[in-house]
Short mmCIF file of C-alpha atoms and ligand atoms in Angstrom, two decimals:
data_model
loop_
_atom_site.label_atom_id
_atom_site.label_comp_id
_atom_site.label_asym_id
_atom_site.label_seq_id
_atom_site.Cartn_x
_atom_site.Cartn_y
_atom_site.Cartn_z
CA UNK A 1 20.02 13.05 -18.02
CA UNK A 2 19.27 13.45 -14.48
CA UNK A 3 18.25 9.61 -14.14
CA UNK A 4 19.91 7.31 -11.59
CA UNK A 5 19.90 3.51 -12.05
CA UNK A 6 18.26 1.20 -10.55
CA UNK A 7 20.74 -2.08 -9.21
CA UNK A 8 20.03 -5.31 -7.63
CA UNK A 9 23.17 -7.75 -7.48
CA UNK A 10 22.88 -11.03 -5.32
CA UNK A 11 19.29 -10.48 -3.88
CA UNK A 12 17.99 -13.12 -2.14
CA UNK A 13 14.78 -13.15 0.18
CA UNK A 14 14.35 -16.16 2.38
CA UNK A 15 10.89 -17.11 3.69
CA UNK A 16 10.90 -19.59 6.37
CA UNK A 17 13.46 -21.84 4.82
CA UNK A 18 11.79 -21.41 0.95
CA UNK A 19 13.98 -18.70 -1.57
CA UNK A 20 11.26 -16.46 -3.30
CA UNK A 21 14.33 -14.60 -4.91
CA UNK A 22 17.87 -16.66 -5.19
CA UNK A 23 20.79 -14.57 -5.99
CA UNK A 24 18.84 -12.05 -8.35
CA UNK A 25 20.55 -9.22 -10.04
CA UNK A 26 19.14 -6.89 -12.17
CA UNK A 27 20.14 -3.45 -13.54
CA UNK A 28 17.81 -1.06 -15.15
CA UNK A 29 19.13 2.02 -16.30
CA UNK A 30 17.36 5.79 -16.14
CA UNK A 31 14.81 6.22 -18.19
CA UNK A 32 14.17 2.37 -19.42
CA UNK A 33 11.78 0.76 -20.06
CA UNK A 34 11.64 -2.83 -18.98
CA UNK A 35 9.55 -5.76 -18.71
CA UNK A 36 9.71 -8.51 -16.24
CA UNK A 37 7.97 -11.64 -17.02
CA UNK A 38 8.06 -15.34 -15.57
CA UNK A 39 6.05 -18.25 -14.31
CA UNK A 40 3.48 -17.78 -11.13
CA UNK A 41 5.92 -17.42 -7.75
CA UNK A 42 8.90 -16.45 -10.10
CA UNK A 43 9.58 -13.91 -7.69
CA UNK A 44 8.04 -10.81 -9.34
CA UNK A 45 6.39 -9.11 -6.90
CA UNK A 46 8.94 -9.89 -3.98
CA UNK A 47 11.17 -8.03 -6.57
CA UNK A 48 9.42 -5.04 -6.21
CA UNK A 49 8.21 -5.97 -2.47
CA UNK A 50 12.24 -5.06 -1.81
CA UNK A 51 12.36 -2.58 -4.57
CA UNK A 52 10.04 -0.23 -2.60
CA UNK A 53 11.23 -1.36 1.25
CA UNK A 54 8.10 -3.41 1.90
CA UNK A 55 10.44 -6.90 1.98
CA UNK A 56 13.86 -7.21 3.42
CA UNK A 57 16.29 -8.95 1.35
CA UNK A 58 18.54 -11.66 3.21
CA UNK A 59 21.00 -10.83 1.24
CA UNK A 60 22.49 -8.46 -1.51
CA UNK A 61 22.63 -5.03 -3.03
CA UNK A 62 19.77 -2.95 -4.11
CA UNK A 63 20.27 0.55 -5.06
CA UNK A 64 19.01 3.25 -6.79
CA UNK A 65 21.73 5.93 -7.67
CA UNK A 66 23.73 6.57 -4.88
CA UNK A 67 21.26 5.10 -2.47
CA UNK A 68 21.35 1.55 -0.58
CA UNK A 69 17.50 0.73 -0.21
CA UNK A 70 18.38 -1.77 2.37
CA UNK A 71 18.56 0.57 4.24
CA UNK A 72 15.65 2.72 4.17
CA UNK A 73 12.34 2.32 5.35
CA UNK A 74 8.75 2.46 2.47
CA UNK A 75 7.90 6.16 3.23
CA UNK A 76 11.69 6.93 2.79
CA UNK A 77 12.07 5.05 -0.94
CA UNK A 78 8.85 6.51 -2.18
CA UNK A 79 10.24 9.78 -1.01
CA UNK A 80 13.79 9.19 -3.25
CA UNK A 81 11.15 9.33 -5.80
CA UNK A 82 10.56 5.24 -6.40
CA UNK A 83 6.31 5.24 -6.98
CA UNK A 84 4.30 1.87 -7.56
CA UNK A 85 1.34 0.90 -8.98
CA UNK A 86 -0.84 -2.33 -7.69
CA UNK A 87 -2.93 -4.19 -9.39
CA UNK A 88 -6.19 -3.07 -7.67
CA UNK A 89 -7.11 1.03 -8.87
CA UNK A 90 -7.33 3.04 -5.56
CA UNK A 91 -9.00 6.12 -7.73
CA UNK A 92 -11.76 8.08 -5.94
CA UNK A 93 -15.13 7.10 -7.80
CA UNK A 94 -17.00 10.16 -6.83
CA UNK A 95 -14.14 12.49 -7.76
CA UNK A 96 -13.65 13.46 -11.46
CA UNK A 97 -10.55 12.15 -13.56
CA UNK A 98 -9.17 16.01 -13.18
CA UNK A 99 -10.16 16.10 -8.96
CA UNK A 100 -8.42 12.60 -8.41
CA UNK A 101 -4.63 14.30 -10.60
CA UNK A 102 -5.44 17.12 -7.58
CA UNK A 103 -5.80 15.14 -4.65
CA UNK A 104 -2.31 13.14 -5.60
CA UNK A 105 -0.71 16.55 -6.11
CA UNK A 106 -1.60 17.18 -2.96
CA UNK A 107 0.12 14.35 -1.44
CA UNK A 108 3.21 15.27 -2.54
CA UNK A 109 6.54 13.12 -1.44
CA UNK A 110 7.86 15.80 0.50
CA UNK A 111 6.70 19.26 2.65
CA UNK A 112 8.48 21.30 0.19
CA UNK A 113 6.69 20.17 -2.36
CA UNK A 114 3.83 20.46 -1.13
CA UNK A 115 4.60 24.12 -0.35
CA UNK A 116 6.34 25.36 -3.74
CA UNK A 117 2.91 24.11 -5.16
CA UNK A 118 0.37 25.65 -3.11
CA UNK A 119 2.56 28.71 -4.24
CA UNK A 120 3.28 29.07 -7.34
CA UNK A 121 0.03 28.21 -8.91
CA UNK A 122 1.79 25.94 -11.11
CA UNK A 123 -0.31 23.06 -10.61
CA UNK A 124 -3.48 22.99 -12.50
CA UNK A 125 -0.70 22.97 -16.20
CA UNK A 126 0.90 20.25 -14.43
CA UNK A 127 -2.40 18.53 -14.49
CA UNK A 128 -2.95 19.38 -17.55
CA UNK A 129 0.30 17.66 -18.86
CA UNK A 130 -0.52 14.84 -17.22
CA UNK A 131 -4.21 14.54 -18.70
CA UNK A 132 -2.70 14.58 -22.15
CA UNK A 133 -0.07 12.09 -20.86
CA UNK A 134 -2.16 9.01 -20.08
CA UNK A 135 -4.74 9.93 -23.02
CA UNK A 136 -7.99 11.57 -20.17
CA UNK A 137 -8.12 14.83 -21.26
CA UNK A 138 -11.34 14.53 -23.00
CA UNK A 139 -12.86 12.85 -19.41
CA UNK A 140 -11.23 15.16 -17.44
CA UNK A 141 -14.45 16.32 -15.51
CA UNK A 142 -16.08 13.14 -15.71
CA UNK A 143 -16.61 11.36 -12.22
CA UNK A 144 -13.96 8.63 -11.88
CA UNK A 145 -16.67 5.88 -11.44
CA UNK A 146 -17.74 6.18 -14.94
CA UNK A 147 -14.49 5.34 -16.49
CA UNK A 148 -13.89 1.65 -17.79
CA UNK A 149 -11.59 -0.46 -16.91
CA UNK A 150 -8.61 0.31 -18.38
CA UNK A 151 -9.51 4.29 -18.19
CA UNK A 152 -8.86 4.04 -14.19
CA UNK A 153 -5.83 2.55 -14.86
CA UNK A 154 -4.36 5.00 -16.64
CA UNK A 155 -5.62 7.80 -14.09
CA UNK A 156 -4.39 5.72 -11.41
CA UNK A 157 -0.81 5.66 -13.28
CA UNK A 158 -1.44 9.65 -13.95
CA UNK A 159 -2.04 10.04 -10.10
CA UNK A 160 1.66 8.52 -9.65
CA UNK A 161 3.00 10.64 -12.43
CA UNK A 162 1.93 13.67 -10.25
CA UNK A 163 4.19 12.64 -7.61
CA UNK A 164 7.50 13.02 -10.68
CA UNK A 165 8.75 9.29 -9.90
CA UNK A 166 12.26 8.69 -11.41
CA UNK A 167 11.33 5.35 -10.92
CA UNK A 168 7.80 3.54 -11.98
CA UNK A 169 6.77 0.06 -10.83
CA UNK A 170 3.78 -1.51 -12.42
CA UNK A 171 2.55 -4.61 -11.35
CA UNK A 172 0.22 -6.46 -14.29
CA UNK A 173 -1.33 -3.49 -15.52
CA UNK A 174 -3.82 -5.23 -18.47
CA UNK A 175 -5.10 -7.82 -16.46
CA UNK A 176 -8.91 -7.67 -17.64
CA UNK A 177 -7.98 -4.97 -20.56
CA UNK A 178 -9.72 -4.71 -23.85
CA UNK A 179 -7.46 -5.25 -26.65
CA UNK A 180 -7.63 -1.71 -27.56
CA UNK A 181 -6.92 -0.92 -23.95
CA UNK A 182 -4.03 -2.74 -23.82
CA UNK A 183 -2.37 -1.41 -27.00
CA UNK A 184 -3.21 2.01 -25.36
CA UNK A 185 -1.54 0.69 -22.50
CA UNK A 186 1.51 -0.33 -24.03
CA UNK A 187 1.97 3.44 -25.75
CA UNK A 188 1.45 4.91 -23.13
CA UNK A 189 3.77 3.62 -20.65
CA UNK A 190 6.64 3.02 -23.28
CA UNK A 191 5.51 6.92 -23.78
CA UNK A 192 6.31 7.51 -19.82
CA UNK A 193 9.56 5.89 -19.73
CA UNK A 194 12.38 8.25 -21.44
CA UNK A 195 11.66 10.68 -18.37
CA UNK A 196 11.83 8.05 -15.92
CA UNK A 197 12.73 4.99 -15.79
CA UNK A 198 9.63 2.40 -15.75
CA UNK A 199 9.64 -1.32 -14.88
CA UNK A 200 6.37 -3.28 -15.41
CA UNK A 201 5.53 -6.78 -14.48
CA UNK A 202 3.22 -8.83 -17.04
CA UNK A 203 2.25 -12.15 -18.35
CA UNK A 204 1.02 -10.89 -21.69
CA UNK A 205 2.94 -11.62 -24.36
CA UNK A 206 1.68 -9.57 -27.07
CA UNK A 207 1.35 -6.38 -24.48
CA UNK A 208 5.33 -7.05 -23.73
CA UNK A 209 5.67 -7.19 -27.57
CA UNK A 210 4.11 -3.80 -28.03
CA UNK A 211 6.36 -2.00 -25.54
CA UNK A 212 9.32 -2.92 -27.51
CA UNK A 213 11.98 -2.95 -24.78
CA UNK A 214 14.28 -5.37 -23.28
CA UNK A 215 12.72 -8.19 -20.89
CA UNK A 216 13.77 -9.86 -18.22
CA UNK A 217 12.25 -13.56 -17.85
CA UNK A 218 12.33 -14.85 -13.73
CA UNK A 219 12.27 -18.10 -13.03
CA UNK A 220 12.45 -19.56 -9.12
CA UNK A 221 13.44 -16.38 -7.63
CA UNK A 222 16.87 -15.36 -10.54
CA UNK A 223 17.01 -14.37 -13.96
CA UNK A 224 16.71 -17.10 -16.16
CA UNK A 225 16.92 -15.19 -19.47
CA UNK A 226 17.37 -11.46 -20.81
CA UNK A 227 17.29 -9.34 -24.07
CA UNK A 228 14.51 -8.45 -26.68
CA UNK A 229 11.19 -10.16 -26.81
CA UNK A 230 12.57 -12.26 -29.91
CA UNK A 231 15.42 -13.04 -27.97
CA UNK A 232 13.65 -14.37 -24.80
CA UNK A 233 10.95 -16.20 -26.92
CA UNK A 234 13.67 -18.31 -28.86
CA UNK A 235 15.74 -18.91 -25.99
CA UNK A 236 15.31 -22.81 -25.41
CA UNK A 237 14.98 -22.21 -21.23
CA UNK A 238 12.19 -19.92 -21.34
CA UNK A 239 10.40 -21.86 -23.55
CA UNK A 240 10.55 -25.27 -21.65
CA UNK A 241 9.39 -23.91 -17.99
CA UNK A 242 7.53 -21.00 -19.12
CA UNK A 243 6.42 -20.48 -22.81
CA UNK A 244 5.91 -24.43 -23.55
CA UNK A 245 3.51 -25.07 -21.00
P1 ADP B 1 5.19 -13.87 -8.63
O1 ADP B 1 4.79 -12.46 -8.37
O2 ADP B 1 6.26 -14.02 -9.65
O3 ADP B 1 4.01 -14.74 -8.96
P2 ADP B 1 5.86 -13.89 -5.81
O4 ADP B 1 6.99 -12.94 -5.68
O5 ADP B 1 4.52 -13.41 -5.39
O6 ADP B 1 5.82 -14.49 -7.29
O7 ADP B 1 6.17 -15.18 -4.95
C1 ADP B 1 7.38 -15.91 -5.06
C2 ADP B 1 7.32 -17.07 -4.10
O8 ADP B 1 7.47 -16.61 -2.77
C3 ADP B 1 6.00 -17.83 -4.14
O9 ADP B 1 6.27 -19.22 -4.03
C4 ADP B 1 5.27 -17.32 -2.94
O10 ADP B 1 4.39 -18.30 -2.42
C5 ADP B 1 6.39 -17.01 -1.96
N1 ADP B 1 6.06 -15.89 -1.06
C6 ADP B 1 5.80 -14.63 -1.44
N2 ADP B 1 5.58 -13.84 -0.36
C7 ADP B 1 5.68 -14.66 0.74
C8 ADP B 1 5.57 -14.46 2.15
N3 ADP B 1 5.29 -13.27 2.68
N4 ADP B 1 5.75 -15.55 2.96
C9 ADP B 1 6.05 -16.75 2.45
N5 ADP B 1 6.18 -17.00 1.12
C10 ADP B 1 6.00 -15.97 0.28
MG1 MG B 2 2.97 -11.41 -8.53
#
């Protein structure tokens, strides 16, 4: 597969004297899924603050292929085809589901892109695809602003699909879900990954369950325990500063 892997070895990030991240390492491979879990000020999102260029690390390596993100600027790592999704929806309310896939089409990570698009008339099937992908085909011409909850999520994580990431970062994703929602949720971005590699960030338990991939548990800023949810859950560590509280 076409897939390059995603490495952090020795990562630290120093804030005024305090370590948010202490010596992290961390290797995902292509087309992974993994989850990332851990205590409030773990480290999480500074992880994927210097995933994506937005935080410099004091020290270490962080790669992705043949690529040394340390030295590359945001607009240059979203570019090598690294997308990320925050916890707050950006969707356009007054745009339908379908208008919304557009617009990030249109915002493609490069000029060529942009023009192979405009050209070939390929675009609308790509939507398509990714309608079917995140489970809004149905609401495709519905107006964003109708959608619950969890529904804008998945457009919002269907607007970064149209951009082809090799490498998805999802920060929380079922805060506030439904149940159902989050179940959904789970499919679907265990349903993503294969294609590209996806790491998501999340506190809940039974939603890290349901994507049935390896986890990696941070604890003050390095990785404190790895392997399958059983693994992590029965590993004496995680449960005293994180799962026994
Ligand atoms: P998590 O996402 O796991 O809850 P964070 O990565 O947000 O943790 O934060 C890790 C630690 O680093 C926290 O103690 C936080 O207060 C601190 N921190 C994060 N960003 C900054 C910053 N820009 N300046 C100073 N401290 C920060
Ligand atoms: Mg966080």
């Amino acid at each position: 597969m076409k897939g390059r892997r995603l490495y952090l070895d020795g990562v630290s990030v120093v804030f005024d004297g305090f370590r948010a991240l202490n010596n992290l390492s961390l290797v995902v491979d292509p087309g992974e899924l993994r989850a990332v879990i851990g205590p409030n000020g773990a480290g999480k999102t500074t992880m994927m603050d210097v995933i994506t260029g937005k935080t410099r690390p004091t020290a270490g390596t962080v790669s992705f292929g043949e690529s040394d993100l340390t030295r590359m600027d945001e607009a240059a790592i979203a570019n090598l085809g690294i997308g990320r999704k925050f916890q707050k929806p950006t969707v356009f309310d007054a745009l339908t589901v379908f208008e919304n896939l557009e617009l990030a089409l249109k915002a493609p990570r490069g000029p060529l892109a942009c023009l192979r698009w405009a050209l070939s008339g390929e675009a609308e099937a790509r939507i398509a695809a990714t309608l079917d992908e995140i489970g809004l085909a149905e609401r495709a011409q519905d107006a964003a602003g109708i959608l619950s909850h969890g529904q804008r999520q998945w457009l919002e994580i269907g607007m970064l699909l149209m951009q082809d990431p090799d490498l998805l970062l999802v920060d929380e994703p079922v805060a506030g879900m439904t149940d159902a929602e989050t179940e959904h949720t789970a499919a679907l971005l265990a349903r993503i990954a294969g294609r590209r590699s996806v790491v998501v960030v999340e506190h809940d338990l039974e939603f890290v369950r349901a994507m049935n991939c390896r986890v990696t548990v941070l604890h003050e800023g390095s990785v404190l325990s790895e392997g399958s949810i059983d693994h992590v859950q029965n590993d004496q560590r995680v449960v005293e500063v994180y799962l026994g509280r």
